Amino acid sequence: LDGNRFLSAPVALLPGHNTITVRAAHPSGAEASHTVTVVYDPEPPRIVSVEPDGGSLLSDALVGVNVTAFDDGPLWVNVNGYPCRENDGRFSTIMLFPDGAHVLITTAGDAAGNTSVCLSNLTVDTSPPNKFTVTAEPIPGSDGTRYVLRFSATDDVSGVSRYLVSWNGVDYIPAQSPFPLPPLPAGDYLIAVKAVDAAGWERLSVVELEIKE
């Protein structure tokens, strides 16, 4: 039989380990056999979770990505083409993102060539709101003893979520423009307004104010 090739009919495999035995017989009665084990794996890996969660807003450009994935055999995982290290079913990598919206493409593959893909998105914002100006306008009829603050800031990534106001070092309080200052004793004041974006970054703007007697 040396040097000859033989082709069998297709062999149906079941998921998992399959034992296949090949026997060759000679008219003289001599026989030979060979047994192999074939693993049939039609199922792709299961991606259970990807962290950060989809829709996350992050204030750090350096992002740790953690993936939980399982398969009946060995598997590999990458995120946006970057390979992950495995530790007890958990795969991780560290990635650097510029400010803005991004898509994570998480791919898990097994030894049989099956793959699973999970898409998720995140936004990175490492910058405070843009510079802005605060104005203090006297309230008509107050003879310079009452003022209203006006302000408006923008943010290029996550948007301005809130404003905080303080004067002469008192605790910051939430505010919206226009913001009427409460009655204040005569004197000089330093009014501070913080614009805070959705990622928690702050931009400070101040205006000096004199309250007349």
PDB file of C-alpha atoms in Angstrom:
ATOM      1  CA  LEU A   1       0.000   0.000   0.000  1.00  0.00           C
ATOM      2  CA  ASP A   2       2.974   2.295   0.238  1.00  0.00           C
ATOM      3  CA  GLY A   3       2.725   5.302  -2.037  1.00  0.00           C
ATOM      4  CA  ASN A   4      -1.009   4.923  -2.742  1.00  0.00           C
ATOM      5  CA  ARG A   5      -3.686   7.418  -1.761  1.00  0.00           C
ATOM      6  CA  PHE A   6      -7.243   6.493  -0.862  1.00  0.00           C
ATOM      7  CA  LEU A   7     -10.266   8.760  -0.430  1.00  0.00           C
ATOM      8  CA  SER A   8     -13.238   7.831   1.724  1.00  0.00           C
ATOM      9  CA  ALA A   9     -16.761   9.073   1.525  1.00  0.00           C
ATOM     10  CA  PRO A  10     -17.490  12.151   3.695  1.00  0.00           C
ATOM     11  CA  VAL A  11     -17.516  11.354   7.403  1.00  0.00           C
ATOM     12  CA  ALA A  12     -20.165  13.024   9.535  1.00  0.00           C
ATOM     13  CA  LEU A  13     -18.722  14.530  12.712  1.00  0.00           C
ATOM     14  CA  LEU A  14     -20.437  15.350  15.964  1.00  0.00           C
ATOM     15  CA  PRO A  15     -19.557  18.431  17.993  1.00  0.00           C
ATOM     16  CA  GLY A  16     -16.637  17.627  20.245  1.00  0.00           C
ATOM     17  CA  HIS A  17     -14.099  14.777  19.994  1.00  0.00           C
ATOM     18  CA  ASN A  18     -14.563  12.213  17.225  1.00  0.00           C
ATOM     19  CA  THR A  19     -12.519   9.008  16.858  1.00  0.00           C
ATOM     20  CA  ILE A  20     -11.852   7.889  13.280  1.00  0.00           C
ATOM     21  CA  THR A  21     -10.209   4.549  12.528  1.00  0.00           C
ATOM     22  CA  VAL A  22      -8.829   3.735   9.070  1.00  0.00           C
ATOM     23  CA  ARG A  23      -8.224   0.071   8.163  1.00  0.00           C
ATOM     24  CA  ALA A  24      -6.355  -1.233   5.145  1.00  0.00           C
ATOM     25  CA  ALA A  25      -6.600  -4.869   4.072  1.00  0.00           C
ATOM     26  CA  HIS A  26      -4.527  -6.904   1.580  1.00  0.00           C
ATOM     27  CA  PRO A  27      -5.899  -9.892  -0.363  1.00  0.00           C
ATOM     28  CA  SER A  28      -3.346 -11.997   1.453  1.00  0.00           C
ATOM     29  CA  GLY A  29      -5.164 -11.237   4.668  1.00  0.00           C
ATOM     30  CA  ALA A  30      -2.695  -8.701   6.041  1.00  0.00           C
ATOM     31  CA  GLU A  31      -4.318  -5.717   7.717  1.00  0.00           C
ATOM     32  CA  ALA A  32      -3.201  -2.421   9.124  1.00  0.00           C
ATOM     33  CA  SER A  33      -5.127   0.292  10.963  1.00  0.00           C
ATOM     34  CA  HIS A  34      -4.628   3.823  12.216  1.00  0.00           C
ATOM     35  CA  THR A  35      -6.810   5.802  14.615  1.00  0.00           C
ATOM     36  CA  VAL A  36      -7.015   9.586  14.879  1.00  0.00           C
ATOM     37  CA  THR A  37      -9.074  11.928  17.039  1.00  0.00           C
ATOM     38  CA  VAL A  38     -10.714  14.882  15.318  1.00  0.00           C
ATOM     39  CA  VAL A  39     -12.325  17.744  17.217  1.00  0.00           C
ATOM     40  CA  TYR A  40     -15.326  19.336  15.526  1.00  0.00           C
ATOM     41  CA  ASP A  41     -16.010  22.818  16.945  1.00  0.00           C
ATOM     42  CA  PRO A  42     -18.820  24.648  15.114  1.00  0.00           C
ATOM     43  CA  GLU A  43     -19.456  27.160  17.905  1.00  0.00           C
ATOM     44  CA  PRO A  44     -17.690  30.552  18.121  1.00  0.00           C
ATOM     45  CA  PRO A  45     -16.330  31.861  21.417  1.00  0.00           C
ATOM     46  CA  ARG A  46     -18.729  33.641  23.760  1.00  0.00           C
ATOM     47  CA  ILE A  47     -17.926  37.269  24.563  1.00  0.00           C
ATOM     48  CA  VAL A  48     -19.650  37.838  27.890  1.00  0.00           C
ATOM     49  CA  SER A  49     -18.630  41.406  28.681  1.00  0.00           C
ATOM     50  CA  VAL A  50     -16.425  44.264  27.544  1.00  0.00           C
ATOM     51  CA  GLU A  51     -15.294  47.001  29.939  1.00  0.00           C
ATOM     52  CA  PRO A  52     -15.552  49.987  29.856  1.00  0.00           C
ATOM     53  CA  ASP A  53     -19.265  49.583  29.296  1.00  0.00           C
ATOM     54  CA  GLY A  54     -20.702  50.784  26.020  1.00  0.00           C
ATOM     55  CA  GLY A  55     -21.444  54.503  26.071  1.00  0.00           C
ATOM     56  CA  SER A  56     -18.855  55.257  28.764  1.00  0.00           C
ATOM     57  CA  LEU A  57     -17.456  58.782  29.119  1.00  0.00           C
ATOM     58  CA  LEU A  58     -13.842  58.701  30.299  1.00  0.00           C
ATOM     59  CA  SER A  59     -11.619  61.538  31.520  1.00  0.00           C
ATOM     60  CA  ASP A  60      -8.322  59.677  30.929  1.00  0.00           C
ATOM     61  CA  ALA A  61      -6.759  59.031  27.527  1.00  0.00           C
ATOM     62  CA  LEU A  62      -5.147  55.815  28.792  1.00  0.00           C
ATOM     63  CA  VAL A  63      -7.932  53.243  28.818  1.00  0.00           C
ATOM     64  CA  GLY A  64      -7.757  49.768  30.291  1.00  0.00           C
ATOM     65  CA  VAL A  65      -9.995  47.390  28.333  1.00  0.00           C
ATOM     66  CA  ASN A  66     -11.109  44.157  30.001  1.00  0.00           C
ATOM     67  CA  VAL A  67     -12.908  41.377  28.157  1.00  0.00           C
ATOM     68  CA  THR A  68     -14.528  38.259  29.580  1.00  0.00           C
ATOM     69  CA  ALA A  69     -14.792  35.497  26.970  1.00  0.00           C
ATOM     70  CA  PHE A  70     -15.139  31.717  27.036  1.00  0.00           C
ATOM     71  CA  ASP A  71     -14.744  28.769  24.685  1.00  0.00           C
ATOM     72  CA  ASP A  72     -14.475  25.003  25.081  1.00  0.00           C
ATOM     73  CA  GLY A  73     -10.858  25.205  23.929  1.00  0.00           C
ATOM     74  CA  PRO A  74      -8.029  27.728  23.705  1.00  0.00           C
ATOM     75  CA  LEU A  75      -8.982  31.161  22.409  1.00  0.00           C
ATOM     76  CA  TRP A  76      -7.473  34.553  21.688  1.00  0.00           C
ATOM     77  CA  VAL A  77      -8.924  38.058  22.023  1.00  0.00           C
ATOM     78  CA  ASN A  78      -7.962  41.376  20.484  1.00  0.00           C
ATOM     79  CA  VAL A  79      -9.421  44.870  20.647  1.00  0.00           C
ATOM     80  CA  ASN A  80      -9.104  47.078  17.572  1.00  0.00           C
ATOM     81  CA  GLY A  81      -6.395  44.687  16.415  1.00  0.00           C
ATOM     82  CA  TYR A  82      -4.365  44.888  19.643  1.00  0.00           C
ATOM     83  CA  PRO A  83      -3.844  41.500  21.340  1.00  0.00           C
ATOM     84  CA  CYS A  84      -5.070  41.000  24.913  1.00  0.00           C
ATOM     85  CA  ARG A  85      -3.359  39.115  27.697  1.00  0.00           C
ATOM     86  CA  GLU A  86      -5.359  36.310  29.285  1.00  0.00           C
ATOM     87  CA  ASN A  87      -5.778  35.592  32.980  1.00  0.00           C
ATOM     88  CA  ASP A  88      -8.356  32.980  34.039  1.00  0.00           C
ATOM     89  CA  GLY A  89     -10.889  33.762  31.336  1.00  0.00           C
ATOM     90  CA  ARG A  90     -10.329  37.513  31.515  1.00  0.00           C
ATOM     91  CA  PHE A  91      -8.463  39.292  28.734  1.00  0.00           C
ATOM     92  CA  SER A  92      -6.995  42.773  29.090  1.00  0.00           C
ATOM     93  CA  THR A  93      -5.077  45.422  27.208  1.00  0.00           C
ATOM     94  CA  ILE A  94      -4.293  49.124  27.625  1.00  0.00           C
ATOM     95  CA  MET A  95      -5.046  51.553  24.815  1.00  0.00           C
ATOM     96  CA  LEU A  96      -4.399  55.251  24.220  1.00  0.00           C
ATOM     97  CA  PHE A  97      -7.205  57.356  22.723  1.00  0.00           C
ATOM     98  CA  PRO A  98      -7.355  61.011  21.650  1.00  0.00           C
ATOM     99  CA  ASP A  99     -10.303  63.141  22.718  1.00  0.00           C
ATOM    100  CA  GLY A 100     -13.541  62.251  20.980  1.00  0.00           C
ATOM    101  CA  ALA A 101     -15.849  59.331  20.269  1.00  0.00           C
ATOM    102  CA  HIS A 102     -14.398  55.896  19.545  1.00  0.00           C
ATOM    103  CA  VAL A 103     -15.586  52.391  18.684  1.00  0.00           C
ATOM    104  CA  LEU A 104     -14.128  49.294  20.336  1.00  0.00           C
ATOM    105  CA  ILE A 105     -14.087  46.258  18.031  1.00  0.00           C
ATOM    106  CA  THR A 106     -13.550  43.237  20.258  1.00  0.00           C
ATOM    107  CA  THR A 107     -12.808  39.970  18.463  1.00  0.00           C
ATOM    108  CA  ALA A 108     -12.493  36.532  20.050  1.00  0.00           C
ATOM    109  CA  GLY A 109     -11.288  33.520  18.063  1.00  0.00           C
ATOM    110  CA  ASP A 110     -10.694  29.831  18.748  1.00  0.00           C
ATOM    111  CA  ALA A 111      -8.358  27.159  17.360  1.00  0.00           C
ATOM    112  CA  ALA A 112     -10.998  26.004  14.865  1.00  0.00           C
ATOM    113  CA  GLY A 113     -11.108  29.421  13.227  1.00  0.00           C
ATOM    114  CA  ASN A 114     -14.484  30.490  14.655  1.00  0.00           C
ATOM    115  CA  THR A 115     -14.726  34.140  15.671  1.00  0.00           C
ATOM    116  CA  SER A 116     -17.111  36.407  17.549  1.00  0.00           C
ATOM    117  CA  VAL A 117     -17.187  40.192  17.327  1.00  0.00           C
ATOM    118  CA  CYS A 118     -18.606  42.705  19.796  1.00  0.00           C
ATOM    119  CA  LEU A 119     -18.899  46.427  19.047  1.00  0.00           C
ATOM    120  CA  SER A 120     -19.087  49.072  21.770  1.00  0.00           C
ATOM    121  CA  ASN A 121     -18.455  52.796  21.951  1.00  0.00           C
ATOM    122  CA  LEU A 122     -16.809  55.186  24.355  1.00  0.00           C
ATOM    123  CA  THR A 123     -15.936  58.862  24.516  1.00  0.00           C
ATOM    124  CA  VAL A 124     -12.688  60.292  25.883  1.00  0.00           C
ATOM    125  CA  ASP A 125     -12.620  63.857  27.200  1.00  0.00           C
ATOM    126  CA  THR A 126      -9.363  65.055  28.756  1.00  0.00           C
ATOM    127  CA  SER A 127      -9.929  68.789  28.250  1.00  0.00           C
ATOM    128  CA  PRO A 128     -11.846  71.398  30.256  1.00  0.00           C
ATOM    129  CA  PRO A 129     -14.521  73.621  28.718  1.00  0.00           C
ATOM    130  CA  ASN A 130     -13.330  76.469  26.520  1.00  0.00           C
ATOM    131  CA  LYS A 131     -12.476  79.872  28.006  1.00  0.00           C
ATOM    132  CA  PHE A 132     -15.509  82.050  28.624  1.00  0.00           C
ATOM    133  CA  THR A 133     -16.392  85.465  30.031  1.00  0.00           C
ATOM    134  CA  VAL A 134     -18.562  86.439  32.983  1.00  0.00           C
ATOM    135  CA  THR A 135     -20.295  89.829  33.002  1.00  0.00           C
ATOM    136  CA  ALA A 136     -21.964  91.535  35.963  1.00  0.00           C
ATOM    137  CA  GLU A 137     -24.798  93.893  35.042  1.00  0.00           C
ATOM    138  CA  PRO A 138     -26.608  96.137  37.534  1.00  0.00           C
ATOM    139  CA  ILE A 139     -30.260  95.294  38.017  1.00  0.00           C
ATOM    140  CA  PRO A 140     -32.349  98.255  36.862  1.00  0.00           C
ATOM    141  CA  GLY A 141     -33.617 100.328  39.765  1.00  0.00           C
ATOM    142  CA  SER A 142     -31.107  98.908  42.283  1.00  0.00           C
ATOM    143  CA  ASP A 143     -28.812 101.969  42.215  1.00  0.00           C
ATOM    144  CA  GLY A 144     -25.761  99.709  41.806  1.00  0.00           C
ATOM    145  CA  THR A 145     -26.507  97.580  44.848  1.00  0.00           C
ATOM    146  CA  ARG A 146     -27.853  94.491  43.021  1.00  0.00           C
ATOM    147  CA  TYR A 147     -26.255  92.691  40.068  1.00  0.00           C
ATOM    148  CA  VAL A 148     -27.040  89.837  37.715  1.00  0.00           C
ATOM    149  CA  LEU A 149     -24.331  87.577  36.262  1.00  0.00           C
ATOM    150  CA  ARG A 150     -24.386  86.409  32.675  1.00  0.00           C
ATOM    151  CA  PHE A 151     -22.154  83.629  31.322  1.00  0.00           C
ATOM    152  CA  SER A 152     -22.066  80.905  28.718  1.00  0.00           C
ATOM    153  CA  ALA A 153     -19.336  78.334  28.032  1.00  0.00           C
ATOM    154  CA  THR A 154     -18.818  75.647  25.398  1.00  0.00           C
ATOM    155  CA  ASP A 155     -17.050  72.311  25.467  1.00  0.00           C
ATOM    156  CA  ASP A 156     -15.717  70.563  22.361  1.00  0.00           C
ATOM    157  CA  VAL A 157     -16.249  66.949  23.469  1.00  0.00           C
ATOM    158  CA  SER A 158     -18.708  66.109  26.240  1.00  0.00           C
ATOM    159  CA  GLY A 159     -20.497  69.450  26.610  1.00  0.00           C
ATOM    160  CA  VAL A 160     -20.997  71.727  29.611  1.00  0.00           C
ATOM    161  CA  SER A 161     -23.161  70.009  32.202  1.00  0.00           C
ATOM    162  CA  ARG A 162     -23.398  72.652  34.958  1.00  0.00           C
ATOM    163  CA  TYR A 163     -22.138  75.946  36.381  1.00  0.00           C
ATOM    164  CA  LEU A 164     -21.031  76.857  39.892  1.00  0.00           C
ATOM    165  CA  VAL A 165     -20.791  80.366  41.377  1.00  0.00           C
ATOM    166  CA  SER A 166     -18.849  81.709  44.346  1.00  0.00           C
ATOM    167  CA  TRP A 167     -17.962  85.182  45.631  1.00  0.00           C
ATOM    168  CA  ASN A 168     -15.125  86.193  47.945  1.00  0.00           C
ATOM    169  CA  GLY A 169     -14.291  82.595  48.754  1.00  0.00           C
ATOM    170  CA  VAL A 170     -17.691  81.328  49.907  1.00  0.00           C
ATOM    171  CA  ASP A 171     -18.678  77.797  48.921  1.00  0.00           C
ATOM    172  CA  TYR A 172     -19.647  77.259  45.297  1.00  0.00           C
ATOM    173  CA  ILE A 173     -23.352  76.896  44.598  1.00  0.00           C
ATOM    174  CA  PRO A 174     -25.144  75.691  41.448  1.00  0.00           C
ATOM    175  CA  ALA A 175     -26.109  78.472  39.046  1.00  0.00           C
ATOM    176  CA  GLN A 176     -27.653  79.181  35.690  1.00  0.00           C
ATOM    177  CA  SER A 177     -27.295  82.260  33.542  1.00  0.00           C
ATOM    178  CA  PRO A 178     -28.665  84.822  34.119  1.00  0.00           C
ATOM    179  CA  PHE A 179     -27.870  84.498  37.833  1.00  0.00           C
ATOM    180  CA  PRO A 180     -29.048  87.312  40.153  1.00  0.00           C
ATOM    181  CA  LEU A 181     -26.655  87.785  43.043  1.00  0.00           C
ATOM    182  CA  PRO A 182     -28.255  87.986  46.469  1.00  0.00           C
ATOM    183  CA  PRO A 183     -28.133  91.288  48.349  1.00  0.00           C
ATOM    184  CA  LEU A 184     -24.538  91.854  49.396  1.00  0.00           C
ATOM    185  CA  PRO A 185     -22.981  94.374  51.801  1.00  0.00           C
ATOM    186  CA  ALA A 186     -21.136  97.291  50.242  1.00  0.00           C
ATOM    187  CA  GLY A 187     -17.591  96.446  49.218  1.00  0.00           C
ATOM    188  CA  ASP A 188     -15.398  94.884  46.562  1.00  0.00           C
ATOM    189  CA  TYR A 189     -16.098  91.349  45.408  1.00  0.00           C
ATOM    190  CA  LEU A 190     -14.361  88.777  43.261  1.00  0.00           C
ATOM    191  CA  ILE A 191     -17.038  86.684  41.561  1.00  0.00           C
ATOM    192  CA  ALA A 192     -15.948  83.245  40.311  1.00  0.00           C
ATOM    193  CA  VAL A 193     -17.911  81.040  37.932  1.00  0.00           C
ATOM    194  CA  LYS A 194     -16.921  77.461  37.102  1.00  0.00           C
ATOM    195  CA  ALA A 195     -18.107  75.695  33.974  1.00  0.00           C
ATOM    196  CA  VAL A 196     -18.035  71.916  34.478  1.00  0.00           C
ATOM    197  CA  ASP A 197     -18.252  69.482  31.580  1.00  0.00           C
ATOM    198  CA  ALA A 198     -19.802  66.015  31.596  1.00  0.00           C
ATOM    199  CA  ALA A 199     -16.399  64.398  32.239  1.00  0.00           C
ATOM    200  CA  GLY A 200     -15.858  66.519  35.357  1.00  0.00           C
ATOM    201  CA  TRP A 201     -13.284  68.976  33.965  1.00  0.00           C
ATOM    202  CA  GLU A 202     -13.628  72.590  35.115  1.00  0.00           C
ATOM    203  CA  ARG A 203     -12.935  76.013  33.603  1.00  0.00           C
ATOM    204  CA  LEU A 204     -12.837  79.082  35.868  1.00  0.00           C
ATOM    205  CA  SER A 205     -13.769  82.640  34.918  1.00  0.00           C
ATOM    206  CA  VAL A 206     -13.832  85.622  37.288  1.00  0.00           C
ATOM    207  CA  VAL A 207     -15.164  89.153  37.336  1.00  0.00           C
ATOM    208  CA  GLU A 208     -14.559  91.961  39.847  1.00  0.00           C
ATOM    209  CA  LEU A 209     -17.535  93.786  41.267  1.00  0.00           C
ATOM    210  CA  GLU A 210     -18.075  96.801  43.499  1.00  0.00           C
ATOM    211  CA  ILE A 211     -21.265  97.023  45.552  1.00  0.00           C
ATOM    212  CA  LYS A 212     -22.092 100.601  46.434  1.00  0.00           C
ATOM    213  CA  GLU A 213     -23.571 101.758  49.719  1.00  0.00           C
TER     214      GLU A 213
END
